[in-house]
Short mmCIF file of C-alpha atoms in Angstrom, two decimals:
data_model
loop_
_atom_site.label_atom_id
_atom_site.label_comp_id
_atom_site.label_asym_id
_atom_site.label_seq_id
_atom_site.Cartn_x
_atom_site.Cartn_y
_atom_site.Cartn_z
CA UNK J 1 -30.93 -24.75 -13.10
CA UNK J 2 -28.39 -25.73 -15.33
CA UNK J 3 -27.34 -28.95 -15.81
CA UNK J 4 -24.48 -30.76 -18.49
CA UNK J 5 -24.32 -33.83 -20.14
CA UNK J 6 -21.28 -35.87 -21.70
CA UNK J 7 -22.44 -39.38 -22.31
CA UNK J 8 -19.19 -40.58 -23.25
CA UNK J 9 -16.96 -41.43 -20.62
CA UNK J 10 -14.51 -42.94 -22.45
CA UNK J 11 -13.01 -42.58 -26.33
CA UNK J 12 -9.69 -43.32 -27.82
CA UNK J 13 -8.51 -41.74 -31.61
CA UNK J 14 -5.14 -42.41 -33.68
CA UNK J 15 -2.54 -39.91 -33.84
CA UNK J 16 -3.71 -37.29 -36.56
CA UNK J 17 -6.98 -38.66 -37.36
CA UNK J 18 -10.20 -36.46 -35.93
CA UNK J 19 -12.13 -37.11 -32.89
CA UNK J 20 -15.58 -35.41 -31.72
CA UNK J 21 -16.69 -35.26 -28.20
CA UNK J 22 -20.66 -34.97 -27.24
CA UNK J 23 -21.94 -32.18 -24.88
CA UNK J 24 -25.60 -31.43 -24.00
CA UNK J 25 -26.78 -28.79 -21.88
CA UNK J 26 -29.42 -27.36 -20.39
CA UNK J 27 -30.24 -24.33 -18.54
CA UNK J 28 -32.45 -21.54 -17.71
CA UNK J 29 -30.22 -18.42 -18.40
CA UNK J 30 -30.77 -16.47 -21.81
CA UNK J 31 -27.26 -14.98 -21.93
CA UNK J 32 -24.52 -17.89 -20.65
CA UNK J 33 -21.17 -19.19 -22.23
CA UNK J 34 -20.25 -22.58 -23.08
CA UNK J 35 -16.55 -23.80 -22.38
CA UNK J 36 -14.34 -27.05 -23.28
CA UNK J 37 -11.65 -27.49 -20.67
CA UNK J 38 -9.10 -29.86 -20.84
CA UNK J 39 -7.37 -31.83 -17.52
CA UNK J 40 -4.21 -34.18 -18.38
CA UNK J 41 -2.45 -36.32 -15.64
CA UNK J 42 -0.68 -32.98 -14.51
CA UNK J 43 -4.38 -32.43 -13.25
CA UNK J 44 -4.09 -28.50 -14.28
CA UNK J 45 -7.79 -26.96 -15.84
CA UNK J 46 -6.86 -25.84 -18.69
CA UNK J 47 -9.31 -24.09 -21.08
CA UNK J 48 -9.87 -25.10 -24.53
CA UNK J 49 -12.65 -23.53 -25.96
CA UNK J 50 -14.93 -20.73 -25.49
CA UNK J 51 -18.33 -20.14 -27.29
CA UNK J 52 -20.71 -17.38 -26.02
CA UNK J 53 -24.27 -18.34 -26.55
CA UNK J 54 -25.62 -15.20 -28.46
CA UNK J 55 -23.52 -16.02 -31.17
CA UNK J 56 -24.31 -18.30 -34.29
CA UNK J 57 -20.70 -18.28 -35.41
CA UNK J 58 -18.82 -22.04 -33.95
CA UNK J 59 -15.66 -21.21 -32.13
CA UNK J 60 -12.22 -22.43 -33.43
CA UNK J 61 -8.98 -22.24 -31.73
CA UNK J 62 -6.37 -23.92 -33.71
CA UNK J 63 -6.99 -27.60 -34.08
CA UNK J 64 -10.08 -27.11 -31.85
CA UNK J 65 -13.70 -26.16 -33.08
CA UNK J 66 -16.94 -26.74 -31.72
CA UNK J 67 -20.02 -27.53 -33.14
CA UNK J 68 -23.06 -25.60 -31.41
CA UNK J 69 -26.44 -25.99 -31.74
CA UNK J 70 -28.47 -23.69 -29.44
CA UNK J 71 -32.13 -25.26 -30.50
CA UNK J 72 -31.12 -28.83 -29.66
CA UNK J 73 -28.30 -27.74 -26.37
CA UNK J 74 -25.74 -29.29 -28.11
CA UNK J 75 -22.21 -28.42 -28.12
CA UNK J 76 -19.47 -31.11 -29.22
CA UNK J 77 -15.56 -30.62 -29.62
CA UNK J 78 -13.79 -31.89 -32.81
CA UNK J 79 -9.89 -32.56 -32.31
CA UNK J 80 -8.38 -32.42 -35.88
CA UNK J 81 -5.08 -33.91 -35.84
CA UNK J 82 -4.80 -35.49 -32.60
CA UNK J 83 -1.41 -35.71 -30.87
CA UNK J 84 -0.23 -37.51 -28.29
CA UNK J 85 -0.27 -34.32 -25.92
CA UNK J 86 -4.50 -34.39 -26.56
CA UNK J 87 -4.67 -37.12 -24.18
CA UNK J 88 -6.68 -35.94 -20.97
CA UNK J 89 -9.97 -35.91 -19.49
CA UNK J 90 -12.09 -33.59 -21.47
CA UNK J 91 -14.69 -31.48 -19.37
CA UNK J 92 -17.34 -29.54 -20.75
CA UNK J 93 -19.29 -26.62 -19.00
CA UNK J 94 -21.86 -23.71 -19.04
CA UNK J 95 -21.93 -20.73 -17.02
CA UNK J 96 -24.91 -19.99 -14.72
CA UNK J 97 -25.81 -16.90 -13.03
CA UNK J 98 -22.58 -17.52 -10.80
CA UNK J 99 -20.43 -20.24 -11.49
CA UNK J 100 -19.37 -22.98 -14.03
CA UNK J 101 -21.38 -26.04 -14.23
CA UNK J 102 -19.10 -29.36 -15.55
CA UNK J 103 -20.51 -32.24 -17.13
CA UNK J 104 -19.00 -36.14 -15.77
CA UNK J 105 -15.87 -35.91 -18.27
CA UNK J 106 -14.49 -38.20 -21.73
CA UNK J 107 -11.15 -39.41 -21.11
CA UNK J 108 -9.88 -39.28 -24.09
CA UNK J 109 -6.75 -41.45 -25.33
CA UNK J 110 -4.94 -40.56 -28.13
CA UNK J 111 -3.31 -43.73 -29.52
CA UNK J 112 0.40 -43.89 -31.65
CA UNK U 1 3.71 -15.37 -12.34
CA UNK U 2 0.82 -18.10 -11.31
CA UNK U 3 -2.22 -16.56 -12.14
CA UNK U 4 -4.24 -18.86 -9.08
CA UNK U 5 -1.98 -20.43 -7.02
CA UNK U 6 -3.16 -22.84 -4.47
CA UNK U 7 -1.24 -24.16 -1.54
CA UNK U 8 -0.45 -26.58 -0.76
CA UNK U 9 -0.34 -28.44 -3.63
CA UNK U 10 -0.47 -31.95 -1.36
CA UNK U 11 -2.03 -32.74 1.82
CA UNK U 12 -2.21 -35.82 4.04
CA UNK U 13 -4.07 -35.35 7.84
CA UNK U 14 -5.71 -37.52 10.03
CA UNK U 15 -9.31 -37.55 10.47
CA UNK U 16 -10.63 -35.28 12.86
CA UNK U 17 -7.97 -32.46 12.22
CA UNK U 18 -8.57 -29.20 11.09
CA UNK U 19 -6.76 -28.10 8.24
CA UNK U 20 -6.68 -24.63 5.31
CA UNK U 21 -6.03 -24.47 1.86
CA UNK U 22 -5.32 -20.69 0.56
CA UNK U 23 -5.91 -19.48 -3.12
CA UNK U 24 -4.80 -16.48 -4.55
CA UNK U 25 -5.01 -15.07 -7.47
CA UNK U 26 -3.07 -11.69 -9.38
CA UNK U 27 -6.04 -11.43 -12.03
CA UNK U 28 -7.92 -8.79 -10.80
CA UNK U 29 -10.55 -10.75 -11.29
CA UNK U 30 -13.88 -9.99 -9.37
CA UNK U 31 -14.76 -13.73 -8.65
CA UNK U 32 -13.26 -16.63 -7.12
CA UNK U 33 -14.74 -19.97 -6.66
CA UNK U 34 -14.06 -23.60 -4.49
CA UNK U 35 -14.45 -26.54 -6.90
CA UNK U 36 -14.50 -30.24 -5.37
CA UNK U 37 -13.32 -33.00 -7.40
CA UNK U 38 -14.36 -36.73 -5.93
CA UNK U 39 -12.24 -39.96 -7.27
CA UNK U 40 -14.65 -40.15 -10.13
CA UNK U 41 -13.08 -36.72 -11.42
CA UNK U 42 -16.47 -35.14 -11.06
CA UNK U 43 -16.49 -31.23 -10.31
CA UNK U 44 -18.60 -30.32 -8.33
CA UNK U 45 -19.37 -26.04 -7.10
CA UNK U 46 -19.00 -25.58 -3.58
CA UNK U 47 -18.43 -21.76 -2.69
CA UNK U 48 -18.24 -18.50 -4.64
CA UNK U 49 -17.71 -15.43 -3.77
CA UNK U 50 -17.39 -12.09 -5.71
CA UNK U 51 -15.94 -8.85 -4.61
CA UNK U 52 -15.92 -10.63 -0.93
CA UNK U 53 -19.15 -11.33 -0.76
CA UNK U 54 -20.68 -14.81 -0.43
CA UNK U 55 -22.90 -15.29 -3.62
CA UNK U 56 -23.15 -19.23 -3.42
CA UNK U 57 -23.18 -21.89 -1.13
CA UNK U 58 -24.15 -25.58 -2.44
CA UNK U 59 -25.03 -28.35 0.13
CA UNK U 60 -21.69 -28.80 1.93
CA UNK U 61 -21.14 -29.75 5.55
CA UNK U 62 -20.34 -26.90 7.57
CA UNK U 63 -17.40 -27.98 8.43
CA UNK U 64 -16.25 -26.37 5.39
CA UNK U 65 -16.05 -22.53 5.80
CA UNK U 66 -14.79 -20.49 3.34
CA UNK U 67 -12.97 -16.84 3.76
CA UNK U 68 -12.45 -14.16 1.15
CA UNK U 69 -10.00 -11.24 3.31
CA UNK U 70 -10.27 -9.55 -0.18
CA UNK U 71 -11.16 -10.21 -3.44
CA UNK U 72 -8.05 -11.22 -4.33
CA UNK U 73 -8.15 -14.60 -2.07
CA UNK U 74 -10.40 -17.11 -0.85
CA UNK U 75 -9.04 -19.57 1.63
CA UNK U 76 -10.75 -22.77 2.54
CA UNK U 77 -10.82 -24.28 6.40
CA UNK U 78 -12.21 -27.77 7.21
CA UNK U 79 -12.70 -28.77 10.62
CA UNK U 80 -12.90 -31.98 11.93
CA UNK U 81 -11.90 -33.54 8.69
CA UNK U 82 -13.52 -37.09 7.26
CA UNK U 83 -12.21 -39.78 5.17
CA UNK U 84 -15.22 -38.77 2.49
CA UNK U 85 -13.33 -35.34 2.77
CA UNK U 86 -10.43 -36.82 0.70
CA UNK U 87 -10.68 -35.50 -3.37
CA UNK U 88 -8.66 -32.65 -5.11
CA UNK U 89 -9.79 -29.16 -4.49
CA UNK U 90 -9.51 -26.77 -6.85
CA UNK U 91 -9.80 -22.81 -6.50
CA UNK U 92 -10.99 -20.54 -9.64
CA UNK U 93 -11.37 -17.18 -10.69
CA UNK U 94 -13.22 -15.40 -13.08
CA UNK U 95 -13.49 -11.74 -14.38
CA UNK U 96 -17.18 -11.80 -13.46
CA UNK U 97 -19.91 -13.28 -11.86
CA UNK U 98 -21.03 -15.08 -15.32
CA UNK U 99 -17.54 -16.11 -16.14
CA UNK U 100 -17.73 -14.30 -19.48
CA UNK U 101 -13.99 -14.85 -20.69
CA UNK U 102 -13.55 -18.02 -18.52
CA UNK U 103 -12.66 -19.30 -15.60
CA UNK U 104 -8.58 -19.67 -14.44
CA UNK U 105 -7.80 -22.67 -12.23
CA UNK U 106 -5.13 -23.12 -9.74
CA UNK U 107 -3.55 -25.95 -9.76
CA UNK U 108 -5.43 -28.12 -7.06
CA UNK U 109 -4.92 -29.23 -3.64
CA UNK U 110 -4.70 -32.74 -3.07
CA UNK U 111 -6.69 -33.63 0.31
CA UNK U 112 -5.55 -37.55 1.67
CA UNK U 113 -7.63 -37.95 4.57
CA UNK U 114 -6.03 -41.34 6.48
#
C-alpha cells in the first residue's frame, strides 16, 4: 500500500524569500519514484520535480530542489526565490506498482 | 500539439443522465489513467489501464465504466449520473506502468451535476 502525507494545508512566503513544503510517504515497493506537481487556478498538473528512489543524490530543477530522506519517508520541496507565478496548490506523490498516489495538497500563496 | 487532451473541458447534466468524457493522448505512452478530484482538491485513482488492458480498478460505482479502444485513449462513461458525481476529472498518461519519467495530465473535465 502506499500512502502520502502533506500536513500542511496551507502556507504563504514573500516574493523571493524561500519556502519548504513537508511530504511523508510510505509504501511497500523497493523501486518507486517520488514527484512534486504543481496545480495553479488554471487547474493544469503540472510536474515539478522528479526524484527516483534508488538514488541518494536530491533532485534540483531550477529554483526547485527537494530534500529526500529514504530512512525517515521524507521528501520536502524548497522554493528559492518565490514569485508570484509559484502560487498554486502543491501536490506531492509516489508511484506504486501502477499508478500515482497524491497526498491532500499545500496551497501555497506567494505574497508581494 | 496537446500531449493529453480531454474533452470536454466543461460539463453541466442533470442527474440521472448518462454522459462521456474522452482522453487522448500522442505520447506513445503505454499507460493511461482516470484521476477524480472532489471539492477538497483531493486526487483520488480510479481506473488504469496499460496497453488496453484493465490493470486497476479502485472502489467506484459501476456506473463508471471506463474504455481503452487502444492504447492511445481511454474514454470515461457515467450512467445515471449523481450530484456526488460532480468534481474535476482528470485523465493521465505515463510511459509505463510505474510512471518512471512521470505522469502527463490533460487538462481536466469539469463535471456540474445539477
Amino acid at each position: 500500500a502506499q500512502t502520502v502525507t502533506q500536513s500542511q494545508p496551507e502556507m504563504s512566503v514573500q516574493e523571493a524569500e524561500t519556502v519548504t513544503l513537508s511530504c511523508t510517504y510510505d509504501t511497500s515497493e523497493s523501486n518507486y519514484y517520488l514527484f512534486w506537481y504543481k496545480q495553479p487556478p488554471s487547474r493544469q498538473m503540472i510536474l515539478v520535480i522528479r526524484q527516483e528512489a534508488y538514488k541518494q543524490q536530491n533532485a534540483t530543477e531550477n529554483r526547485f530542489s527537494v530534500n529526500f530522506q529514504k530512512a525517515a519517508k521524507s521528501f520536502s520541496l524548497k522554493i528559492s526565490d518565490s514569485q508570484l507565478g509559484d502560487t498554486a496548490m502543491y501536490f506531492c506523490g509516489g508511484s506504486g506498482a501502477n499508478n500515482l498516489f497524491f497526498g491532500t495538497g499545500t496551497r501555497l500563496t506567494v505574497i508581494p | 500539439d496537446t500531449a493529453v487532451s480531454q474533452t470536454p473541458k466543461y460539463l453541466v447534466t442533470q442527474m440521472g443522465n448518462d454522459k462521456s468524457i474522452k482522453c487522448e493522448q500522442n505520447l506513445g505512452h503505454d499507460t493511461m489513467y482516470w484521476y477524480k478530484q472532489d471539492s477538497k482538491k483531493f486526487l483520488k485513482i480510479m481506473f488504469s489501464y496499460n496497453n488496453k488492458e484493465l490493470i486497476i480498478n479502485e472502489t467506484v460505482p459501476n456506473r463508471f465504466s471506463p474504455k481503452s479502444p487502444d492504447k492511445a485513449h481511454l474514454n470515461l462513461h457515467i450512467n445515471s449520473l449523481e450530484l456526488g458525481d460532480s468534481a474535476v476529472y482528470f485523465c493521465a498518461s505515463s510511459q509505463d506502468r510505474k510512471g518512471t519519467y512521470g505522469y502527463t495530465f490533460g487538462s481536466g473535465t469539469r463535471l456540474t451535476v445539477v
